[in-house]
Coordinates of C-alpha atoms in Angstrom, one line a residue:
Chain A
M79 CA 9.7 9.7 -3.0
K80 CA 10.6 12.6 -0.7
R81 CA 11.9 11.8 2.8
H82 CA 8.9 13.5 4.5
L83 CA 5.1 13.5 3.9
L84 CA 4.1 17.0 4.8
S85 CA 1.6 17.9 2.1
A86 CA -0.5 16.1 -0.4
A87 CA 1.2 18.4 -2.9
D88 CA 4.5 16.6 -2.3
L89 CA 3.1 13.6 -4.1
D90 CA 3.1 13.5 -7.9
L91 CA 1.0 11.1 -9.8
G92 CA 3.7 8.4 -9.7
D93 CA 4.2 8.7 -5.9
A94 CA 0.5 8.7 -5.1
T95 CA -0.1 5.7 -7.3
L96 CA 2.8 3.9 -5.8
I97 CA 1.4 4.5 -2.3
L98 CA -2.1 3.3 -3.3
D99 CA -0.7 0.2 -5.1
T100 CA 1.5 -0.6 -2.1
A101 CA -1.5 -0.4 0.2
A102 CA -3.5 -2.7 -2.0
Q103 CA -0.6 -5.3 -2.1
I104 CA -0.3 -5.1 1.7
D105 CA -4.0 -5.6 2.0
A106 CA -3.8 -8.6 -0.3
A107 CA -0.8 -10.1 1.5
L108 CA -2.5 -9.8 4.9
A109 CA -6.0 -10.9 3.8
G110 CA -7.3 -13.9 5.7
R111 CA -4.2 -14.2 7.8
E112 CA -4.3 -15.1 11.4
V113 CA -1.1 -13.3 12.2
K114 CA -1.3 -9.8 10.6
K115 CA 2.2 -8.9 11.2
L116 CA 5.2 -8.1 8.9
P117 CA 8.8 -7.9 10.0
T118 CA 9.6 -5.1 7.6
L119 CA 10.4 -2.2 10.0
R120 CA 12.0 -4.2 12.8
G121 CA 14.3 -2.1 14.9
R122 CA 12.8 1.2 13.6
T123 CA 11.2 3.6 16.0
V124 CA 8.1 5.7 15.2
V125 CA 7.1 8.5 17.5
N126 CA 3.5 9.7 17.5
L127 CA 3.8 13.3 18.5
F128 CA 0.3 14.5 19.1
F129 CA -0.4 18.0 20.3
E130 CA -4.1 17.8 19.5
D131 CA -6.7 15.2 20.4
S132 CA -7.2 12.4 18.0
T133 CA -8.7 8.9 18.2
R134 CA -8.6 7.3 14.8
T135 CA -5.5 8.9 13.3
R136 CA -3.3 8.2 16.3
I137 CA -4.5 4.6 16.8
S138 CA -4.3 4.0 13.0
F139 CA -0.7 5.1 12.9
E140 CA 0.2 3.2 16.0
L141 CA -1.3 0.0 14.7
A142 CA 0.2 0.5 11.2
A143 CA 3.7 0.9 12.7
K144 CA 3.2 -2.1 15.0
R145 CA 1.9 -4.3 12.1
L146 CA 5.2 -3.5 10.4
S147 CA 7.1 -4.5 13.6
A148 CA 8.4 -1.0 14.4
D149 CA 8.6 0.2 18.0
V150 CA 6.0 2.9 18.7
I151 CA 6.2 5.7 21.2
N152 CA 3.0 7.7 21.9
F153 CA 3.6 11.2 22.9
A154 CA 0.7 13.3 24.0
A155 CA 1.3 16.9 24.8
K156 CA -0.8 16.6 27.9
G157 CA 1.2 15.1 30.7
S158 CA 4.6 15.8 29.0
S159 CA 7.3 18.5 29.4
V160 CA 5.3 20.6 27.0
S161 CA 3.1 21.6 29.8
K162 CA 6.2 22.8 31.6
G163 CA 6.9 25.1 28.6
E164 CA 9.2 23.0 26.4
S165 CA 9.2 24.2 22.8
L166 CA 8.3 22.1 19.7
K167 CA 12.0 22.2 18.6
D168 CA 13.4 21.0 21.9
T169 CA 10.7 18.3 22.2
A170 CA 11.6 17.1 18.7
L171 CA 15.3 17.1 19.3
T172 CA 14.8 15.2 22.5
L173 CA 12.8 12.5 20.6
E174 CA 15.4 12.4 17.9
A175 CA 18.2 11.9 20.4
M176 CA 16.3 8.9 21.7
G177 CA 16.5 7.4 18.2
A178 CA 13.2 8.2 16.5
D179 CA 13.3 7.2 12.8
A180 CA 10.0 8.9 12.0
I181 CA 7.9 11.5 13.7
V182 CA 4.2 11.4 13.1
C183 CA 3.0 14.9 14.0
R184 CA -0.3 16.4 14.7
H185 CA -0.4 20.0 15.8
S186 CA -3.0 22.8 16.1
A187 CA -0.7 25.2 14.3
S188 CA -0.6 25.1 10.5
G189 CA 2.9 24.4 9.3
A190 CA 4.2 22.9 12.5
P191 CA 5.3 19.6 10.7
H192 CA 7.1 21.7 8.1
R193 CA 9.2 23.4 10.8
L194 CA 9.8 20.0 12.5
A195 CA 11.1 18.6 9.2
E196 CA 13.8 21.3 9.1
W197 CA 15.1 20.3 12.6
V198 CA 15.2 16.5 12.5
Q199 CA 17.1 13.8 10.5
G200 CA 14.3 11.3 10.4
S201 CA 11.1 11.3 8.4
V202 CA 8.3 13.6 9.4
I203 CA 4.7 12.6 8.6
N204 CA 2.0 15.3 8.9
A205 CA -1.0 13.8 10.7
G206 CA -2.9 17.0 10.6
D207 CA -1.7 20.6 11.1
G208 CA -4.2 23.2 12.1
T209 CA -6.5 24.0 9.2
H210 CA -3.8 23.2 6.7
E211 CA -3.3 19.6 5.6
H212 CA -3.9 16.0 6.5
P213 CA -2.2 14.1 3.6
T214 CA -2.7 10.5 4.9
Q215 CA -6.5 11.2 5.2
A216 CA -6.5 12.2 1.6
L217 CA -4.6 9.1 0.6
L218 CA -7.0 6.8 2.4
D219 CA -9.9 8.6 0.9
A220 CA -8.4 8.1 -2.6
Y221 CA -7.7 4.5 -1.8
T222 CA -11.3 4.0 -0.7
I223 CA -12.7 5.6 -3.8
R224 CA -10.5 3.5 -6.0
R225 CA -11.5 0.3 -4.2
R226 CA -15.2 1.1 -4.5
L227 CA -15.4 2.6 -8.0
G228 CA -12.3 0.9 -9.5
R229 CA -10.8 4.2 -10.7
L230 CA -9.9 7.8 -9.8
D231 CA -9.4 9.4 -13.2
G232 CA -12.5 11.3 -14.1
V233 CA -14.4 10.5 -10.9
R234 CA -16.6 13.3 -9.9
V235 CA -16.1 14.1 -6.2
T236 CA -18.2 16.6 -4.3
I237 CA -16.9 17.8 -1.0
V238 CA -19.5 19.4 1.2
G239 CA -19.2 21.6 4.3
D240 CA -16.6 23.6 6.2
V241 CA -13.9 23.8 3.6
L242 CA -12.5 26.9 5.3
H243 CA -11.3 25.1 8.4
S244 CA -10.8 21.7 6.8
R245 CA -7.4 20.2 6.4
V246 CA -9.1 17.1 5.0
A247 CA -10.6 19.1 2.2
R248 CA -7.4 20.9 1.4
S249 CA -5.4 17.7 1.1
N250 CA -8.1 15.9 -0.8
V251 CA -8.3 18.7 -3.4
L252 CA -4.6 18.6 -4.0
L253 CA -4.3 14.8 -4.1
L254 CA -7.5 14.0 -6.0
D255 CA -6.6 16.7 -8.6
T256 CA -3.2 15.0 -9.1
L257 CA -5.0 11.7 -9.5
G258 CA -7.3 13.1 -12.2
A259 CA -10.6 13.4 -10.3
Q260 CA -13.0 16.3 -10.9
I261 CA -13.8 18.1 -7.7
T262 CA -16.7 20.3 -6.7
L263 CA -16.8 22.1 -3.4
V264 CA -20.1 22.9 -1.8
A265 CA -20.3 25.2 1.2
P266 CA -22.0 28.4 2.5
P267 CA -20.0 31.3 1.2
T268 CA -18.7 32.1 4.7
L269 CA -17.0 28.7 5.0
L270 CA -15.0 28.9 1.8
P271 CA -11.4 30.2 2.0
V272 CA -10.2 33.4 0.3
G273 CA -8.5 32.6 -3.0
I274 CA -10.7 29.6 -3.7
G275 CA -10.7 30.8 -7.3
S276 CA -7.2 29.6 -7.8
W277 CA -8.0 26.0 -6.7
P278 CA -8.5 23.3 -9.3
V279 CA -12.2 23.0 -8.4
E280 CA -15.7 24.1 -9.1
V281 CA -17.6 25.8 -6.4
S282 CA -21.3 25.7 -5.6
Y283 CA -23.5 27.0 -2.8
D284 CA -26.3 24.7 -3.7
L285 CA -26.0 21.1 -2.6
D286 CA -29.2 19.9 -4.4
A287 CA -27.9 21.2 -7.7
V288 CA -24.8 19.1 -7.8
L289 CA -25.8 15.8 -6.2
A290 CA -27.2 14.2 -9.3
K291 CA -23.7 14.5 -10.9
A292 CA -21.6 13.1 -8.0
D293 CA -19.9 9.8 -8.0
V294 CA -18.6 10.5 -4.5
V295 CA -20.0 12.8 -1.8
M296 CA -17.6 13.6 0.9
M297 CA -19.2 15.2 3.9
L298 CA -17.0 17.3 6.2
R299 CA -17.4 17.7 9.9
V300 CA -18.8 20.9 11.2
Q301 CA -16.0 21.8 13.6
Q302 CA -17.9 23.1 16.5
E303 CA -14.6 24.0 18.3
R304 CA -13.8 26.4 15.4
M305 CA -17.4 27.8 15.0
N306 CA -16.9 31.0 17.0
A307 CA -17.7 33.7 14.4
S308 CA -21.3 33.0 13.3
Y309 CA -20.5 31.4 10.0
F310 CA -24.1 30.3 9.6
P311 CA -27.3 31.4 11.4
S312 CA -28.1 28.1 13.2
A313 CA -27.2 24.5 13.2
R314 CA -30.7 23.6 12.0
E315 CA -30.4 25.9 9.0
Y316 CA -27.0 24.5 8.1
S317 CA -28.3 21.0 8.4
R318 CA -31.3 21.8 6.2
R319 CA -29.2 23.3 3.4
Y320 CA -26.0 21.4 3.6
G321 CA -26.8 18.2 5.5
L322 CA -27.0 14.9 3.7
D323 CA -30.2 13.1 4.5
A324 CA -32.1 10.2 2.9
R325 CA -34.0 12.4 0.6
R326 CA -30.8 13.9 -0.8
M327 CA -29.1 10.5 -0.9
A328 CA -31.8 9.2 -3.2
V329 CA -30.9 11.8 -5.8
L330 CA -27.3 10.4 -6.1
P331 CA -26.4 8.2 -9.1
E332 CA -26.7 4.5 -8.5
D333 CA -23.1 3.5 -7.6
A334 CA -22.3 6.8 -5.8
I335 CA -20.7 6.5 -2.4
V336 CA -20.9 8.7 0.7
M337 CA -17.7 9.4 2.7
H338 CA -17.0 11.1 5.9
P339 CA -13.5 11.5 7.5
G340 CA -15.0 11.2 11.1
P341 CA -15.7 12.0 13.8
M342 CA -19.2 12.8 12.5
N343 CA -22.0 14.8 14.0
R344 CA -25.0 12.5 13.2
G345 CA -28.0 14.6 12.5
M346 CA -25.9 17.7 11.6
E347 CA -23.9 17.3 8.4
I348 CA -25.0 13.7 7.9
A349 CA -28.2 11.8 8.9
A350 CA -27.8 8.6 10.8
E351 CA -29.7 6.6 8.1
V352 CA -27.2 7.9 5.5
A353 CA -24.2 7.2 7.7
D354 CA -25.4 3.6 8.2
S355 CA -26.4 2.9 4.6
V356 CA -24.7 0.6 2.1
R357 CA -23.4 3.6 0.2
S358 CA -21.5 4.8 3.3
T359 CA -17.8 4.0 3.3
I360 CA -17.2 5.5 6.8
V361 CA -16.1 2.3 8.5
E362 CA -14.2 1.1 5.4
Q363 CA -12.3 4.4 5.4
V364 CA -11.0 3.5 8.9
S365 CA -9.6 0.1 7.9
N366 CA -8.3 1.4 4.6
G367 CA -6.5 4.1 6.7
L368 CA -4.5 1.4 8.3
S369 CA -3.3 -0.1 5.0
V370 CA -2.5 3.3 3.5
R371 CA -0.4 4.3 6.6
M372 CA 1.4 1.0 6.5
A373 CA 2.3 1.7 2.9
V374 CA 3.5 5.2 3.8
L375 CA 5.6 4.0 6.6
Y376 CA 7.1 1.3 4.5
L377 CA 7.9 3.6 1.6
L378 CA 9.4 6.3 3.8
L379 CA 11.2 4.1 6.4
G380 CA 11.8 0.8 4.7
G381 CA 15.0 1.9 2.9
D382 CA 17.9 3.7 4.2
S383 CA 16.5 6.7 6.1
K384 CA 19.7 8.7 6.1
Chain B
M8 CA 7.8 -0.9 -33.9
P9 CA 11.2 -2.3 -35.0
A10 CA 12.4 -5.2 -32.9
A11 CA 15.8 -3.6 -32.5
P12 CA 15.5 -2.4 -28.9
L13 CA 14.3 -5.7 -27.6
H14 CA 17.4 -7.4 -29.0
A15 CA 19.9 -4.7 -28.1
E16 CA 21.1 -6.6 -25.1
S17 CA 21.6 -9.9 -26.9
V18 CA 23.8 -8.0 -29.4
D19 CA 26.1 -7.3 -26.5
P20 CA 29.3 -9.3 -27.4
R21 CA 29.6 -10.6 -23.8
A22 CA 26.0 -11.9 -23.7
R23 CA 25.4 -15.5 -24.4
T24 CA 22.1 -17.3 -24.5
V25 CA 22.3 -20.4 -22.3
L26 CA 18.7 -21.5 -22.7
D27 CA 16.3 -20.8 -25.5
S28 CA 12.6 -21.2 -25.7
S29 CA 12.5 -24.9 -26.5
A30 CA 15.1 -25.7 -23.8
I31 CA 13.0 -23.8 -21.2
G32 CA 9.9 -25.8 -22.3
R33 CA 11.7 -29.1 -21.9
I34 CA 13.0 -28.1 -18.4
I35 CA 9.4 -27.2 -17.3
D36 CA 8.2 -30.6 -18.6
R37 CA 11.0 -32.4 -16.7
I38 CA 10.4 -30.6 -13.4
A39 CA 6.7 -31.1 -13.7
H40 CA 7.4 -34.9 -14.0
E41 CA 9.8 -34.8 -11.1
I42 CA 7.3 -33.0 -8.9
I43 CA 4.6 -35.6 -9.8
E44 CA 7.0 -38.4 -9.1
R45 CA 8.3 -37.1 -5.8
A46 CA 4.8 -36.2 -4.5
G47 CA 3.5 -39.7 -5.4
D48 CA -0.2 -40.6 -5.6
E49 CA -0.6 -40.1 -1.9
H50 CA 0.4 -36.4 -1.8
L51 CA -0.3 -35.3 -5.4
P52 CA -3.8 -34.0 -4.4
E53 CA -2.2 -31.8 -1.7
L54 CA 0.1 -30.1 -4.2
T55 CA 0.2 -26.2 -4.2
L56 CA 2.5 -24.2 -6.3
L57 CA 3.6 -20.7 -5.2
G58 CA 5.6 -18.5 -7.5
I59 CA 7.9 -15.8 -6.1
P60 CA 7.3 -12.6 -8.1
T61 CA 8.2 -11.5 -10.6
R62 CA 9.2 -14.4 -12.8
G63 CA 8.4 -17.2 -10.4
G64 CA 4.7 -16.4 -11.0
P65 CA 4.5 -17.4 -14.7
L66 CA 6.9 -20.3 -14.1
A67 CA 4.5 -21.7 -11.4
D68 CA 1.6 -21.3 -13.8
R69 CA 3.4 -23.2 -16.5
L70 CA 4.4 -26.0 -14.1
A71 CA 0.8 -26.3 -12.9
Q72 CA -0.5 -26.6 -16.5
R73 CA 2.0 -29.3 -17.4
I74 CA 1.3 -31.2 -14.2
A75 CA -2.4 -31.1 -15.1
V76 CA -1.6 -32.5 -18.6
F77 CA 0.8 -35.2 -17.3
T78 CA -1.7 -36.4 -14.7
E79 CA -4.4 -36.2 -17.3
G80 CA -6.3 -33.9 -15.0
G81 CA -6.7 -36.9 -12.7
T82 CA -5.9 -34.7 -9.7
G83 CA -7.9 -31.7 -10.8
L84 CA -6.3 -28.4 -11.3
V85 CA -3.2 -27.7 -9.1
P86 CA -3.8 -24.6 -6.9
V87 CA -1.3 -21.9 -8.0
G88 CA -0.5 -18.6 -6.2
T89 CA 2.2 -16.1 -5.6
V90 CA 3.9 -15.0 -2.5
D91 CA 5.6 -11.6 -2.6
I92 CA 8.6 -11.5 -0.3
T93 CA 9.5 -7.8 -0.5
L94 CA 8.3 -7.0 3.0
Y95 CA 10.4 -9.9 4.4
R96 CA 13.7 -8.9 2.7
D97 CA 16.7 -8.3 4.9
D98 CA 18.4 -5.9 2.5
L99 CA 15.7 -3.2 2.4
R100 CA 17.9 -0.9 4.5
S101 CA 21.0 -1.3 2.3
R102 CA 19.2 -1.5 -1.1
G103 CA 16.2 0.7 -0.5
V104 CA 12.5 0.1 -0.7
R105 CA 10.9 -1.3 -3.9
P106 CA 7.4 -1.6 -5.1
L107 CA 5.5 -4.7 -3.9
S108 CA 4.1 -7.4 -6.1
A109 CA 0.9 -9.4 -5.6
T110 CA 0.5 -12.0 -3.1
R111 CA -2.3 -14.5 -4.0
I112 CA -2.7 -17.4 -1.7
P113 CA -5.1 -20.0 -3.3
D114 CA -8.4 -20.7 -1.6
G115 CA -8.1 -23.2 1.1
G116 CA -4.7 -21.8 2.2
I117 CA -1.5 -23.8 2.6
D118 CA -2.1 -25.6 5.9
G119 CA -1.2 -29.2 5.5
R120 CA -0.4 -28.7 1.8
H121 CA 2.6 -30.0 -0.2
V122 CA 3.9 -26.6 -1.2
V123 CA 6.5 -26.1 -4.0
L124 CA 8.0 -22.6 -4.1
V125 CA 9.0 -21.6 -7.7
D126 CA 11.6 -19.0 -8.6
D127 CA 13.6 -18.2 -11.7
V128 CA 17.2 -17.9 -10.3
L129 CA 18.6 -19.3 -7.1
Y130 CA 21.6 -17.2 -6.0
S131 CA 22.4 -16.1 -2.4
G132 CA 19.3 -18.0 -1.0
R133 CA 18.1 -14.8 0.7
T134 CA 15.0 -14.6 -1.4
V135 CA 14.1 -18.2 -0.5
R136 CA 14.7 -17.5 3.2
A137 CA 12.4 -14.5 3.0
A138 CA 9.8 -16.6 1.3
L139 CA 10.0 -19.2 4.0
D140 CA 9.4 -16.4 6.6
A141 CA 6.4 -15.2 4.6
L142 CA 5.0 -18.7 4.4
R143 CA 5.3 -19.2 8.1
E144 CA 2.9 -16.3 8.6
V145 CA 0.4 -17.7 6.1
G146 CA 0.1 -21.2 7.5
R147 CA 1.8 -24.5 8.1
P148 CA 2.4 -26.5 5.0
R149 CA 3.2 -30.2 5.4
V150 CA 6.2 -29.9 3.2
V151 CA 7.9 -27.0 1.4
Q152 CA 10.1 -27.7 -1.6
L153 CA 11.9 -25.4 -4.0
A154 CA 12.0 -25.4 -7.8
V155 CA 14.2 -23.1 -9.7
L156 CA 14.9 -22.6 -13.4
I157 CA 18.6 -21.7 -12.8
D158 CA 20.9 -22.4 -9.9
R159 CA 23.9 -20.1 -10.3
G160 CA 25.7 -20.9 -7.1
H161 CA 27.2 -18.4 -4.6
R162 CA 24.9 -19.4 -1.7
E163 CA 25.1 -17.3 1.4
L164 CA 22.6 -19.4 3.4
P165 CA 22.2 -23.2 3.9
I166 CA 19.5 -23.5 1.3
R167 CA 19.2 -25.9 -1.7
A168 CA 16.7 -26.5 -4.4
D169 CA 14.7 -29.7 -4.8
Y170 CA 14.2 -29.2 -8.5
V171 CA 16.8 -27.5 -10.6
G172 CA 16.3 -26.6 -14.3
K173 CA 20.0 -26.0 -15.0
N174 CA 23.0 -25.6 -12.9
L175 CA 24.9 -22.6 -14.2
P176 CA 28.3 -21.9 -12.7
T177 CA 28.8 -18.1 -12.9
S178 CA 31.1 -15.5 -11.5
A179 CA 29.5 -13.0 -9.1
R180 CA 30.2 -10.3 -11.7
E181 CA 28.1 -11.9 -14.3
Q182 CA 24.3 -11.2 -14.6
V183 CA 21.8 -14.0 -15.3
R184 CA 18.8 -12.6 -17.0
V185 CA 15.7 -14.8 -17.3
R186 CA 13.1 -13.6 -19.8
L187 CA 9.7 -15.1 -20.0
T188 CA 7.0 -14.6 -22.7
E189 CA 4.4 -13.5 -20.2
I190 CA 6.5 -10.6 -19.0
D191 CA 9.3 -10.0 -21.5
G192 CA 7.7 -11.2 -24.7
T193 CA 10.3 -13.9 -25.3
D194 CA 11.6 -17.0 -23.6
E195 CA 15.4 -17.1 -23.0
V196 CA 18.1 -17.1 -20.3
V197 CA 21.1 -14.9 -21.0
V198 CA 24.3 -14.5 -19.2
R199 CA 26.3 -11.4 -19.6

C-alpha cells in the first residue's frame, strides 16, 4: 500500500480488499469485548486537521485512533493560528515538528491533502477535500454493502442526487468500480459534472426507471451550502423527482439496501420512513466507518512509517 | 497439475523432514491425553482450546477432536477458537504490518475457563506474550496453558510450554517449516 490515502483511485483491488478484510477481522476481534482497545499504535500521534465542519468523520477518526491506542490531537481551524493567517503549509510543518505520524485532513479546497502530502514525512489521509474525494467514506460504504449483501462484484449500485458537488459520489464511483460493482448515477442534468461520459458508470435522469434494478441505492445529501446557482427550480420539485420515499422504496428488489452518507435532510432527498426502515444502513454505516478507519490507520501506520 | 512444485523445497539438499504425518498424528494424540490428564475430571468441562493463527488453528481443532474421542464425548465437545495476535505484536514497526487473521472466541467467552493456547512452533516467545496480552482483553481465564508442536529454543522471554510435541534444537539460521493438511495439503515438519 502507498504511504498516503488521498484518493480512492490510489487503491487497487488488492489494497481495497485488504482494507475491507482487515476491518472485518478487527470487527470480529472486538466483538462482544468489554474493553474495545488494541495496543497496536501505542506511541503514534494522529492529528485531525479539520478546516471544515464535520461531526461523524472527525469523531470516527478520533475514536478509531484511540481504539488503536494512538495519541490524538484535534485541530480545528477555528480558534487556531489559521485565523491569524497561517498558511496550510506552515500549519502542517508545525504539526509535523511536534511529531505527528499521520495527518487526517479535511479541507474545503479540492486537492489540499495532495499538497499536504508533498510537504510532510508522515502519512496523509484525505477526510474530504472540497468537491473532490472522500476515500474512507467510500471504503465504509463498500464494507457496508459487502456485509449486507455478501459480495461487491456485480452488485448494482445506484447513486442518486448531487453528483456534481459530491466527493462521496466521486470516491464511491472509483472504489466500487475497482471492486467490480456496476454503478448508475441518477441526478438532474444540472447536478452532473462535465465529462461524466468518461466515468465508468451509466447515467440516468429518471429515478423510477432504475430502481427496480438496484441492489443498493445510495442517496446523496442536497448540499444547501453549495446550492447557490439554481440547479433545480425548487426543493419540492427536487424531492418529488429525486427523493426516495416509501412508494419508491417499495419498487426495490427484496434484499436491496438504502444508504446515505449523512448528514441527511429528512423529507428532502430521503423520507423519514425510508431512513428509519430495515433496509436503511445509515446507522450501520457510522459504526462500520469506525472499523474501516481503524483498518486504514493500522495499515498505514502500523509498520515503519519512514 | 504435477506435484513437482509442492516438493521443490523438500528436494533442497539441506532440508530434512523431522516429523512426518504419522509422527504428527501420534504427537497430537499424546498431547490430547496429557491435556485430559492435567485438567482432571474436575476441570475438563472448563477446557477451551484457542489456536494462534495460522497453523495453531487446525492444530487446536485436531486436539479438540482427539480429546472428544478419548473422553468418549463424556465432556461434550470442547470449545475451540482462534485468537489472532497481529495487533498485539511488538515488532510491527520493525517488520511492517501484515494481514490479520480471524479471531473467533467460542460462545460463552473465556472467563473462568481452562484455556490451552495452541501454536505450531515456540521460538522467541513473543507470539505467546502477544497472545497473553490479547487474552487479557477478552476475559479472565482460570488457567492459561500452552501447547506447541515444536519447541525450537532461543527464547527471548521467560515463557515455557506446558505441552511440547517435540523439542528440536536448532540454530537461529535454520528455518522450521510446519505444514498441515488443512492449509498446505500435507502433514510434515521440515528443517532447512
